[in-house]
CSV table of C-alpha atoms and ligand atoms in Angstrom, one decimal:
chain,number,residue,atom,x,y,z
A,1,UNK,CA,0.0,0.0,0.0
A,2,UNK,CA,1.4,3.4,-1.0
A,3,UNK,CA,0.9,6.6,1.0
A,4,UNK,CA,0.1,8.7,-2.0
A,5,UNK,CA,-0.4,8.4,-5.7
A,6,UNK,CA,-0.2,11.4,-8.0
A,7,UNK,CA,-2.0,10.1,-11.1
A,8,UNK,CA,-2.4,11.2,-14.7
A,9,UNK,CA,0.1,14.1,-14.7
A,10,UNK,CA,2.6,14.9,-17.3
A,11,UNK,CA,5.8,14.0,-15.4
A,12,UNK,CA,8.7,16.3,-16.4
A,13,UNK,CA,12.4,15.8,-16.3
A,14,UNK,CA,15.1,17.7,-18.2
A,15,UNK,CA,14.9,15.2,-21.0
A,16,UNK,CA,11.3,14.0,-21.2
A,17,UNK,CA,7.6,14.7,-20.5
A,18,UNK,CA,5.8,11.4,-19.9
A,19,UNK,CA,2.2,10.8,-18.7
A,20,UNK,CA,2.4,8.4,-15.7
A,21,UNK,CA,1.4,8.0,-12.1
A,22,UNK,CA,3.8,8.5,-9.2
A,23,UNK,CA,3.6,6.2,-6.2
A,24,UNK,CA,5.0,7.5,-2.9
A,25,UNK,CA,5.9,5.6,0.2
A,26,UNK,CA,7.6,6.9,3.4
A,27,UNK,CA,8.5,10.2,1.8
A,28,UNK,CA,10.2,8.7,-1.2
A,29,UNK,CA,9.1,8.0,-4.8
A,30,UNK,CA,8.5,4.2,-4.7
A,31,UNK,CA,7.6,3.7,-8.4
A,32,UNK,CA,6.4,5.3,-11.6
A,33,UNK,CA,3.8,3.6,-13.8
A,34,UNK,CA,0.1,3.0,-13.7
A,35,UNK,CA,-1.6,2.3,-10.4
A,36,UNK,CA,-5.2,1.7,-9.1
A,37,UNK,CA,-6.8,4.2,-6.7
A,38,UNK,CA,-7.1,1.5,-4.1
A,39,UNK,CA,-3.3,1.1,-3.9
A,40,UNK,CA,-2.8,4.3,-1.8
A,41,UNK,CA,-4.2,6.2,1.2
A,42,UNK,CA,-4.5,9.3,-0.9
A,43,UNK,CA,-4.8,9.8,-4.6
A,44,UNK,CA,-4.3,13.2,-6.3
A,45,UNK,CA,-5.5,13.5,-9.9
A,46,UNK,CA,-3.1,15.7,-11.8
A,47,UNK,CA,-4.8,15.2,-15.2
A,48,UNK,CA,-4.1,18.1,-17.5
A,49,UNK,CA,-1.3,19.3,-15.3
A,50,UNK,CA,2.5,19.0,-15.2
A,51,UNK,CA,4.4,17.5,-12.4
A,52,UNK,CA,7.9,18.7,-11.8
A,53,UNK,CA,10.5,17.8,-9.2
A,54,UNK,CA,10.3,20.3,-6.3
A,55,UNK,CA,12.3,23.5,-6.9
A,56,UNK,CA,15.7,23.8,-5.3
A,57,UNK,CA,16.6,27.4,-4.4
A,58,UNK,CA,20.3,27.6,-3.6
A,59,UNK,CA,20.6,31.3,-3.5
A,60,UNK,CA,18.9,33.4,-0.9
A,61,UNK,CA,19.7,35.6,2.1
A,62,UNK,CA,17.2,35.2,4.9
A,63,UNK,CA,17.8,36.8,8.3
A,64,UNK,CA,21.2,37.7,7.1
A,65,UNK,CA,22.5,41.0,8.7
A,66,UNK,CA,23.7,43.2,5.8
A,67,UNK,CA,24.1,46.9,5.5
A,68,UNK,CA,22.3,47.5,8.8
A,69,UNK,CA,19.2,45.4,7.8
A,70,UNK,CA,18.0,41.8,8.4
A,71,UNK,CA,15.0,41.0,6.2
A,72,UNK,CA,11.4,40.6,7.2
A,73,UNK,CA,10.9,36.8,6.9
A,74,UNK,CA,12.1,34.3,9.5
A,75,UNK,CA,13.1,30.9,8.1
A,76,UNK,CA,9.7,29.3,8.6
A,77,UNK,CA,8.0,32.2,6.8
A,78,UNK,CA,10.6,32.0,4.1
A,79,UNK,CA,10.0,28.3,3.7
A,80,UNK,CA,6.2,28.9,3.3
A,81,UNK,CA,6.7,31.6,0.7
A,82,UNK,CA,9.2,29.3,-1.1
A,83,UNK,CA,6.7,26.4,-1.0
A,84,UNK,CA,4.0,28.6,-2.6
A,85,UNK,CA,6.5,29.0,-5.4
A,86,UNK,CA,7.0,25.3,-5.8
A,87,UNK,CA,10.3,25.2,-3.9
A,88,UNK,CA,10.9,22.2,-1.6
A,89,UNK,CA,14.6,22.7,-0.8
A,90,UNK,CA,16.5,25.8,-0.1
A,91,UNK,CA,20.0,26.8,0.9
A,92,UNK,CA,21.3,29.9,2.6
A,93,UNK,CA,24.8,31.2,3.5
A,94,UNK,CA,26.7,31.3,6.7
A,95,UNK,CA,27.0,34.8,8.2
A,96,UNK,CA,30.7,35.6,8.4
A,97,UNK,CA,32.9,38.3,9.9
A,98,UNK,CA,36.6,38.4,10.2
A,99,UNK,CA,37.8,36.0,12.9
A,100,UNK,CA,34.8,33.8,12.6
A,101,UNK,CA,35.2,30.1,11.9
A,102,UNK,CA,33.5,29.3,8.6
A,103,UNK,CA,32.6,25.8,9.8
A,104,UNK,CA,31.1,27.0,13.1
A,105,UNK,CA,29.2,29.7,11.3
A,106,UNK,CA,27.8,27.2,8.8
A,107,UNK,CA,26.6,25.0,11.7
A,108,UNK,CA,25.1,28.0,13.4
A,109,UNK,CA,23.2,28.9,10.2
A,110,UNK,CA,21.9,25.3,9.9
A,111,UNK,CA,20.6,25.6,13.5
A,112,UNK,CA,18.9,28.9,12.7
A,113,UNK,CA,17.2,27.3,9.7
A,114,UNK,CA,15.6,24.4,11.6
A,115,UNK,CA,12.1,25.9,11.8
A,116,UNK,CA,11.9,25.6,8.0
A,117,UNK,CA,9.0,23.6,6.6
A,118,UNK,CA,11.1,22.4,3.7
A,119,UNK,CA,14.5,20.7,3.5
A,120,UNK,CA,17.5,23.0,3.8
A,121,UNK,CA,21.2,23.3,3.5
A,122,UNK,CA,23.9,25.8,4.0
A,123,UNK,CA,26.9,27.2,2.0
A,124,UNK,CA,30.1,28.2,3.8
A,125,UNK,CA,31.4,31.7,3.3
A,126,UNK,CA,34.9,33.1,3.2
A,127,UNK,CA,36.0,36.7,4.0
A,128,UNK,CA,39.7,35.9,4.8
A,129,UNK,CA,42.2,33.1,4.4
A,130,UNK,CA,43.8,32.5,7.8
A,131,UNK,CA,45.1,28.9,8.2
A,132,UNK,CA,42.2,28.1,10.6
A,133,UNK,CA,39.6,29.4,8.1
A,134,UNK,CA,41.1,27.4,5.2
A,135,UNK,CA,41.4,24.2,7.4
A,136,UNK,CA,37.6,24.5,8.0
A,137,UNK,CA,37.1,23.6,4.3
A,138,UNK,CA,38.0,20.0,5.1
A,139,UNK,CA,35.5,20.0,8.0
A,140,UNK,CA,32.7,21.5,6.0
A,141,UNK,CA,33.2,19.1,3.0
A,142,UNK,CA,33.2,16.1,5.4
A,143,UNK,CA,30.1,17.4,7.1
A,144,UNK,CA,28.2,17.7,3.8
A,145,UNK,CA,28.8,21.4,3.0
A,146,UNK,CA,30.9,21.4,-0.2
A,147,UNK,CA,30.0,24.9,-1.4
A,148,UNK,CA,31.7,28.2,-0.3
A,149,UNK,CA,30.6,31.7,-1.2
A,150,UNK,CA,33.0,34.6,-1.8
A,151,UNK,CA,32.1,38.2,-2.6
A,152,UNK,CA,34.5,40.1,-4.9
A,153,UNK,CA,33.0,43.4,-3.7
A,154,UNK,CA,31.4,44.8,-0.5
A,155,UNK,CA,34.9,45.6,0.9
A,156,UNK,CA,33.4,48.4,3.1
A,157,UNK,CA,30.8,45.9,4.5
A,158,UNK,CA,33.7,43.7,5.5
A,159,UNK,CA,32.7,40.6,3.5
A,160,UNK,CA,34.9,41.0,0.4
A,161,UNK,CA,37.4,38.2,-0.3
A,162,UNK,CA,40.7,39.5,-1.7
A,163,UNK,CA,42.5,37.6,-4.4
A,164,UNK,CA,44.7,35.8,-1.9
A,165,UNK,CA,41.6,34.4,-0.2
A,166,UNK,CA,40.1,33.4,-3.5
A,167,UNK,CA,43.3,31.5,-4.5
A,168,UNK,CA,43.7,29.7,-1.2
A,169,UNK,CA,40.0,28.7,-1.1
A,170,UNK,CA,40.2,27.6,-4.8
A,171,UNK,CA,43.2,25.3,-4.1
A,172,UNK,CA,41.7,23.8,-1.0
A,173,UNK,CA,38.2,23.4,-2.5
A,174,UNK,CA,39.7,21.6,-5.4
A,175,UNK,CA,41.4,19.2,-3.0
A,176,UNK,CA,38.2,18.3,-1.2
A,177,UNK,CA,35.7,18.2,-4.1
A,178,UNK,CA,34.3,21.6,-3.2
A,179,UNK,CA,32.8,24.3,-5.3
A,180,UNK,CA,33.5,28.0,-4.7
A,181,UNK,CA,30.6,30.3,-5.5
A,182,UNK,CA,31.4,33.8,-6.6
A,183,UNK,CA,29.6,37.2,-6.5
A,184,UNK,CA,31.5,38.9,-9.4
A,185,UNK,CA,31.7,42.7,-9.2
A,186,UNK,CA,35.0,44.5,-9.3
A,187,UNK,CA,35.2,46.4,-6.0
A,188,UNK,CA,37.8,48.9,-7.3
A,189,UNK,CA,35.7,49.9,-10.3
A,190,UNK,CA,32.6,50.2,-8.2
A,191,UNK,CA,34.2,52.3,-5.4
A,192,UNK,CA,36.0,54.6,-7.9
A,193,UNK,CA,32.7,55.3,-9.6
A,194,UNK,CA,30.9,55.9,-6.3
A,195,UNK,CA,33.6,58.4,-5.3
A,196,UNK,CA,33.0,60.3,-8.6
A,197,UNK,CA,29.3,60.5,-7.9
A,198,UNK,CA,30.0,61.7,-4.5
A,199,UNK,CA,32.3,64.5,-5.8
A,200,UNK,CA,29.5,65.5,-8.3
A,201,UNK,CA,27.0,65.2,-5.4
A,202,UNK,CA,24.7,63.0,-7.5
A,203,UNK,CA,23.9,59.8,-5.6
A,204,UNK,CA,20.7,59.1,-7.6
A,205,UNK,CA,19.2,55.7,-7.9
A,206,UNK,CA,20.0,55.9,-11.6
A,207,UNK,CA,23.7,56.4,-10.8
A,208,UNK,CA,23.7,53.3,-8.7
A,209,UNK,CA,23.4,51.2,-11.8
A,210,UNK,CA,26.0,53.4,-13.6
A,211,UNK,CA,28.5,52.8,-10.8
A,212,UNK,CA,28.3,49.0,-11.3
A,213,UNK,CA,28.1,48.7,-15.0
A,214,UNK,CA,28.3,45.5,-17.1
A,215,UNK,CA,32.1,45.8,-17.3
A,216,UNK,CA,32.4,46.0,-13.5
A,217,UNK,CA,30.8,42.6,-13.3
A,218,UNK,CA,32.5,41.2,-16.4
A,219,UNK,CA,36.0,42.2,-15.2
A,220,UNK,CA,35.4,40.3,-11.9
A,221,UNK,CA,33.9,37.4,-13.8
A,222,UNK,CA,37.0,37.2,-16.0
A,223,UNK,CA,39.3,37.4,-13.0
A,224,UNK,CA,37.4,34.6,-11.2
A,225,UNK,CA,37.4,32.4,-14.3
A,226,UNK,CA,41.2,32.9,-14.8
A,227,UNK,CA,42.0,32.2,-11.2
A,228,UNK,CA,39.9,29.1,-11.4
A,229,UNK,CA,41.7,28.0,-14.6
A,230,UNK,CA,45.1,28.6,-13.0
A,231,UNK,CA,44.2,26.6,-9.9
A,232,UNK,CA,42.2,24.1,-11.9
A,233,UNK,CA,39.3,24.6,-9.5
A,234,UNK,CA,35.6,24.5,-10.6
A,235,UNK,CA,33.6,27.6,-9.8
A,236,UNK,CA,30.0,28.7,-9.9
A,237,UNK,CA,29.2,32.3,-10.6
A,238,UNK,CA,26.0,33.6,-9.1
A,239,UNK,CA,23.5,36.1,-10.6
A,240,UNK,CA,25.2,36.7,-13.9
A,241,UNK,CA,23.5,39.6,-15.8
A,242,UNK,CA,25.2,40.2,-19.2
A,243,UNK,CA,26.7,38.9,-22.4
A,244,UNK,CA,30.3,40.0,-21.7
A,245,UNK,CA,30.3,37.7,-18.7
A,246,UNK,CA,28.6,34.9,-20.6
A,247,UNK,CA,31.2,35.2,-23.3
A,248,UNK,CA,33.9,34.6,-20.7
A,249,UNK,CA,32.0,31.5,-19.6
A,250,UNK,CA,31.6,30.3,-23.2
A,251,UNK,CA,35.4,30.5,-23.7
A,252,UNK,CA,35.9,28.6,-20.5
A,253,UNK,CA,33.3,26.0,-21.5
A,254,UNK,CA,34.9,25.5,-24.9
A,255,UNK,CA,38.0,24.4,-23.0
A,256,UNK,CA,36.0,22.1,-20.7
A,257,UNK,CA,36.6,24.4,-17.7
A,258,UNK,CA,33.9,23.9,-15.1
A,259,UNK,CA,32.6,27.5,-14.7
A,260,UNK,CA,28.9,27.1,-13.8
A,261,UNK,CA,26.6,30.1,-14.4
A,262,UNK,CA,23.5,31.1,-12.5
A,263,UNK,CA,21.2,34.0,-13.4
A,264,UNK,CA,18.2,35.4,-11.5
A,265,UNK,CA,14.6,35.9,-12.8
A,266,UNK,CA,14.8,39.6,-11.8
A,267,UNK,CA,17.5,40.1,-14.5
A,268,UNK,CA,15.2,38.5,-17.1
A,269,UNK,CA,12.1,40.5,-16.2
A,270,UNK,CA,13.0,43.8,-14.5
A,271,UNK,CA,15.1,46.6,-16.0
A,272,UNK,CA,17.2,49.6,-15.1
A,273,UNK,CA,14.4,52.1,-16.0
A,274,UNK,CA,13.0,51.3,-12.5
A,275,UNK,CA,15.8,53.4,-11.1
A,276,UNK,CA,14.3,56.5,-12.7
A,277,UNK,CA,11.2,56.2,-10.5
A,278,UNK,CA,10.9,57.9,-7.1
A,279,UNK,CA,10.6,54.5,-5.5
A,280,UNK,CA,13.6,53.2,-7.6
A,281,UNK,CA,15.5,52.5,-4.4
A,282,UNK,CA,13.3,49.4,-3.9
A,283,UNK,CA,15.0,47.9,-6.9
A,284,UNK,CA,18.6,48.5,-5.7
A,285,UNK,CA,20.4,45.2,-5.8
A,286,UNK,CA,23.8,44.0,-6.8
A,287,UNK,CA,24.6,43.5,-9.6
A,288,UNK,CA,22.1,46.2,-10.6
A,289,UNK,CA,19.1,45.6,-12.9
A,290,UNK,CA,20.2,45.9,-16.5
A,291,UNK,CA,18.6,46.6,-19.9
A,292,UNK,CA,16.1,44.5,-22.0
A,293,UNK,CA,19.1,43.8,-24.4
A,294,UNK,CA,21.0,42.3,-21.5
A,295,UNK,CA,18.0,40.2,-20.7
A,296,UNK,CA,17.9,39.0,-24.3
A,297,UNK,CA,21.5,37.8,-23.9
A,298,UNK,CA,20.5,35.9,-20.8
A,299,UNK,CA,17.7,34.1,-22.5
A,300,UNK,CA,20.1,33.2,-25.3
A,301,UNK,CA,22.6,32.0,-22.6
A,302,UNK,CA,19.8,29.8,-21.1
A,303,UNK,CA,18.9,28.4,-24.5
A,304,UNK,CA,22.5,27.5,-25.5
A,305,UNK,CA,23.4,26.0,-22.2
A,306,UNK,CA,25.8,28.7,-21.0
A,307,UNK,CA,23.5,29.3,-18.0
A,308,UNK,CA,22.5,26.1,-16.2
A,309,UNK,CA,21.0,27.5,-13.0
A,310,UNK,CA,18.6,30.1,-11.7
A,311,UNK,CA,18.5,31.5,-8.3
A,312,UNK,CA,16.3,34.3,-6.8
A,313,UNK,CA,19.0,35.9,-4.6
A,314,UNK,CA,15.9,36.5,-2.4
A,315,UNK,CA,16.2,39.2,0.3
A,316,UNK,CA,13.0,40.2,2.1
A,317,UNK,CA,13.9,43.8,2.8
A,318,UNK,CA,10.6,45.7,3.4
A,319,UNK,CA,10.1,49.4,2.6
A,320,UNK,CA,11.1,50.3,6.2
A,321,UNK,CA,14.5,48.6,5.8
A,322,UNK,CA,15.1,49.8,2.3
A,323,UNK,CA,14.5,53.4,3.4
A,324,UNK,CA,15.8,53.1,7.0
A,325,UNK,CA,18.8,55.4,6.3
A,326,UNK,CA,17.3,57.7,3.8
A,327,UNK,CA,15.9,61.2,4.4
A,328,UNK,CA,13.1,63.2,2.8
A,329,UNK,CA,13.7,66.7,1.4
A,330,UNK,CA,11.5,69.8,1.9
A,331,UNK,CA,9.5,68.7,-1.2
A,332,UNK,CA,8.6,65.4,0.6
A,333,UNK,CA,10.7,63.4,-1.9
A,334,UNK,CA,13.6,61.1,-1.0
A,335,UNK,CA,17.0,62.7,-1.0
A,336,UNK,CA,18.5,60.1,-3.2
A,337,UNK,CA,21.6,58.4,-1.9
A,338,UNK,CA,22.0,54.9,-3.2
A,339,UNK,CA,24.8,54.2,-0.7
A,340,UNK,CA,22.2,54.4,2.1
A,341,UNK,CA,20.0,51.7,0.6
A,342,UNK,CA,20.4,48.0,1.5
A,343,UNK,CA,21.0,45.9,-1.6
A,344,UNK,CA,18.6,43.1,-2.4
A,345,UNK,CA,15.2,42.0,-3.8
A,346,UNK,CA,12.7,39.4,-3.0
A,347,UNK,CA,11.8,36.7,-5.5
A,348,UNK,CA,11.8,33.1,-4.2
A,349,UNK,CA,8.1,32.7,-4.8
A,350,UNK,CA,8.0,33.9,-8.3
A,351,UNK,CA,11.0,32.2,-9.9
A,352,UNK,CA,9.0,29.2,-11.2
A,353,UNK,CA,5.9,31.1,-12.5
A,354,UNK,CA,8.1,33.7,-14.2
A,355,UNK,CA,10.1,31.0,-16.0
A,356,UNK,CA,6.9,29.1,-17.0
A,357,UNK,CA,5.2,32.3,-18.2
A,358,UNK,CA,8.1,34.3,-19.8
A,359,UNK,CA,10.0,31.2,-20.8
A,360,UNK,CA,7.6,28.4,-21.8
A,361,UNK,CA,4.5,30.3,-22.7
A,362,UNK,CA,6.4,32.8,-24.8
A,363,UNK,CA,8.2,29.9,-26.6
A,364,UNK,CA,11.7,30.8,-25.4
A,365,UNK,CA,12.3,27.5,-23.5
A,366,UNK,CA,10.7,24.2,-22.9
A,367,UNK,CA,9.2,23.1,-19.6
A,368,UNK,CA,12.0,20.5,-19.5
A,369,UNK,CA,14.5,23.4,-19.4
A,370,UNK,CA,12.5,25.0,-16.6
A,371,UNK,CA,12.8,21.7,-14.7
A,372,UNK,CA,16.6,21.7,-15.2
A,373,UNK,CA,17.0,25.4,-14.4
A,374,UNK,CA,14.9,25.4,-11.2
A,375,UNK,CA,15.6,21.9,-9.9
A,376,UNK,CA,17.7,19.2,-11.6
A,377,UNK,CA,20.8,21.2,-12.5
A,378,UNK,CA,20.8,22.8,-9.1
A,379,UNK,CA,20.5,19.5,-7.3
A,380,UNK,CA,23.3,18.1,-9.4
A,381,UNK,CA,25.8,20.9,-9.1
A,382,UNK,CA,25.2,21.5,-5.4
A,383,UNK,CA,25.5,17.8,-4.7
A,384,UNK,CA,22.1,16.6,-3.7
A,385,UNK,CA,21.1,14.7,-6.8
A,386,UNK,CA,19.3,12.2,-7.2
A,387,UNK,CA,17.9,12.6,-3.7
A,388,UNK,CA,16.6,16.0,-5.0
A,389,UNK,CA,16.0,17.3,-8.5
A,390,UNK,CA,14.3,14.3,-10.2
A,391,UNK,CA,11.1,12.3,-10.2
A,392,UNK,CA,12.5,8.8,-10.1
A,393,UNK,CA,12.2,5.8,-7.8
A,394,UNK,CA,14.3,6.2,-4.7
A,395,UNK,CA,14.3,10.0,-4.8
A,396,UNK,CA,12.6,12.2,-2.2
A,397,UNK,CA,9.0,12.7,-3.1
A,398,UNK,CA,9.4,16.4,-3.6
A,399,UNK,CA,6.9,17.4,-6.3
A,400,UNK,CA,5.3,20.5,-7.7
A,401,UNK,CA,2.1,20.3,-9.7
A,402,UNK,CA,1.8,23.1,-12.3
A,403,UNK,CA,-1.3,24.3,-14.1
A,404,UNK,CA,-0.1,25.9,-17.3
A,405,UNK,CA,-3.5,27.5,-17.9
A,406,UNK,CA,-3.6,29.3,-14.6
A,407,UNK,CA,-3.3,33.0,-14.9
A,408,UNK,CA,-2.1,35.2,-12.0
A,409,UNK,CA,-1.4,38.9,-11.7
A,410,UNK,CA,1.7,39.1,-9.5
A,411,UNK,CA,1.2,41.4,-6.6
A,412,UNK,CA,2.2,42.0,-3.0
A,413,UNK,CA,-1.4,40.8,-2.3
A,414,UNK,CA,-1.0,37.4,-4.0
A,415,UNK,CA,2.5,36.6,-2.6
A,416,UNK,CA,3.2,35.2,0.8
A,417,UNK,CA,6.2,37.1,2.2
A,418,UNK,CA,6.3,39.8,4.8
A,419,UNK,CA,7.0,42.7,2.5
A,420,UNK,CA,4.5,45.3,1.5
A,421,UNK,CA,5.6,45.9,-2.1
A,422,UNK,CA,6.3,43.8,-5.2
A,423,UNK,CA,8.5,45.0,-8.0
A,424,UNK,CA,6.5,42.7,-10.3
A,425,UNK,CA,3.3,44.4,-9.2
A,426,UNK,CA,0.7,43.9,-12.0
A,427,UNK,CA,3.0,41.5,-13.9
A,428,UNK,CA,0.7,38.9,-15.7
A,429,UNK,CA,1.8,35.3,-15.6
A,430,UNK,CA,0.3,32.2,-17.2
A,431,UNK,CA,1.4,28.9,-15.7
A,432,UNK,CA,1.5,28.6,-11.9
A,433,UNK,CA,2.3,26.0,-9.2
A,434,UNK,CA,-1.0,24.8,-7.7
A,435,UNK,CA,0.2,22.1,-5.3
A,436,UNK,CA,3.6,21.5,-3.6
A,437,UNK,CA,4.5,18.1,-2.0
A,438,UNK,CA,7.6,17.8,0.2
A,439,UNK,CA,8.9,14.4,1.0
A,440,UNK,CA,5.4,13.0,0.3
A,441,UNK,CA,3.5,15.5,2.4
A,442,UNK,CA,1.2,18.0,0.7
A,443,UNK,CA,2.4,21.4,1.9
A,444,UNK,CA,0.5,23.7,-0.5
A,445,UNK,CA,-3.0,22.9,-1.6
A,446,UNK,CA,-5.9,25.0,-2.7
A,447,UNK,CA,-4.0,28.1,-2.0
A,448,UNK,CA,-3.3,27.2,1.6
A,449,UNK,CA,-0.2,26.1,3.5
A,450,UNK,CA,-0.7,22.7,5.0
A,451,UNK,CA,2.8,21.9,6.0
A,452,UNK,CA,4.5,22.0,9.4
A,453,UNK,CA,6.9,24.3,11.0
A,454,UNK,CA,10.2,22.4,11.6
A,455,UNK,CA,9.4,19.6,9.2
A,456,UNK,CA,12.4,20.4,7.0
A,457,UNK,CA,15.6,18.5,7.4
A,458,UNK,CA,19.2,19.5,7.0
A,459,UNK,CA,20.5,18.1,3.8
A,460,UNK,CA,24.1,16.8,3.6
A,461,UNK,CA,25.6,17.2,0.1
A,462,UNK,CA,28.4,15.8,-1.9
A,463,UNK,CA,29.1,16.9,-5.5
A,464,UNK,CA,29.7,14.2,-8.1
A,465,UNK,CA,33.5,14.4,-9.1
A,466,UNK,CA,32.6,14.4,-12.8
A,467,UNK,CA,30.8,17.7,-12.6
A,468,UNK,CA,33.9,19.3,-10.9
A,469,UNK,CA,36.4,18.0,-13.4
A,470,UNK,CA,34.8,18.9,-16.7
A,471,UNK,CA,32.1,21.4,-17.6
A,472,UNK,CA,28.7,19.7,-18.0
A,473,UNK,CA,26.1,17.9,-15.9
A,474,UNK,CA,25.3,14.8,-18.0
B,501,DUC,N1,23.2,41.2,-3.8
B,501,DUC,C1,22.1,41.8,-3.3
B,501,DUC,O1,21.5,42.5,-4.0
B,501,DUC,N2,21.8,41.6,-2.0
B,501,DUC,C2,22.4,40.7,-1.2
B,501,DUC,C3,23.8,40.3,-1.6
B,501,DUC,C4,24.0,40.5,-3.0
B,501,DUC,O2,25.0,40.0,-3.5
B,502,ZN,ZN1,25.6,38.4,-4.7
B,503,ZN,ZN1,23.2,36.7,-3.1
């Protein structure tokens, strides 16, 4: 007797869409095939709908002290919002300052995440390369934390890794089967530009984007790719926004160099014209929003396989945090100073619908590609495949049922985070997750959360050596 059967759905993997039933027992997928209703305690009819492996979100910053702010969701709330967006596993980063132990901070982060309703994991973070810090890489990898984040900017915030740190982490990560993750923006370029704006006394939202242009990101991407080549270490570059950076990745891929590339749905759907608005500060994030032409290059990068992953980079800074350090002038308008605005946007709940609607419905990509970009590829490269990321016997029964006919107007009122604005307010999507199942339990159904606080488990990860040696996830 099975616990659950999801029947008649179109079951999606990166390489196929097949109509079949999914039988679930003890939180795992027991079998695929054709089953009778009497064979399970509960039967869900997914006729006319698609069933995808639950989303894996490996890039978010929840309750992460940054630029004087923290974010409005706690980890339980974050997991509920994620689940509404079809996400059944998420990962966050250790909070790090100089002198902290990366391993201890990663463990502390895992502890903070334990109220989550969905499974979770943690990435290490490096801000310096003391002997003790580097030695922690062994401990993290052995514990099931093989991914380590480094920022190539945010020097003033005290979280930038210099080149020495990057090199040392790369060498050690390579030794233990680890994968460094890079936020690529050249700090020197950004700071010099900010200084120029300061001299001209023009710290407008628009100038924020100009201070961190495409080449600021591409220069750092190139540096990271060459250091990775030199050390023969695989890397993953997060939130890539432009063609220059993608071309560096393409050159690396042509040589087989494992440089994995993520982009964010905000870079596909939101553009830098928002910075011209009075409330443009709400869209301040790093890298900044770019142009529609840059977004076109990203869709091309997704189509040709240069970009294999998507992440939301979710930060739930509400209006009060975004504006906490700003002042209003005599005209009642904001005195624009982008250096006083915390960087970050929300988006964990809308990654899947945006890709279904802007990607599949508009004929840019297949639903199989959406499966790869939101789940399978992420599980593979972050080392939790095939436990996560695929609908196959033996895998966790993490499923998201998608109705491609469902139309939703994105709005702060339709989303489930604790923030009172939505940069996609009024954005129409067609194709939406309607049910989310995490390890066999239905956690979103009929628009309601039916999961449990604390039901999520810490996920130990190990990356397949093949993915680290040579570019590609096959
Ligand atoms: N970018 C953001 O916009 N926010 C958090 C950190 C980051 O890299
Ligand atoms: Zn970043
Ligand atoms: Zn980030």
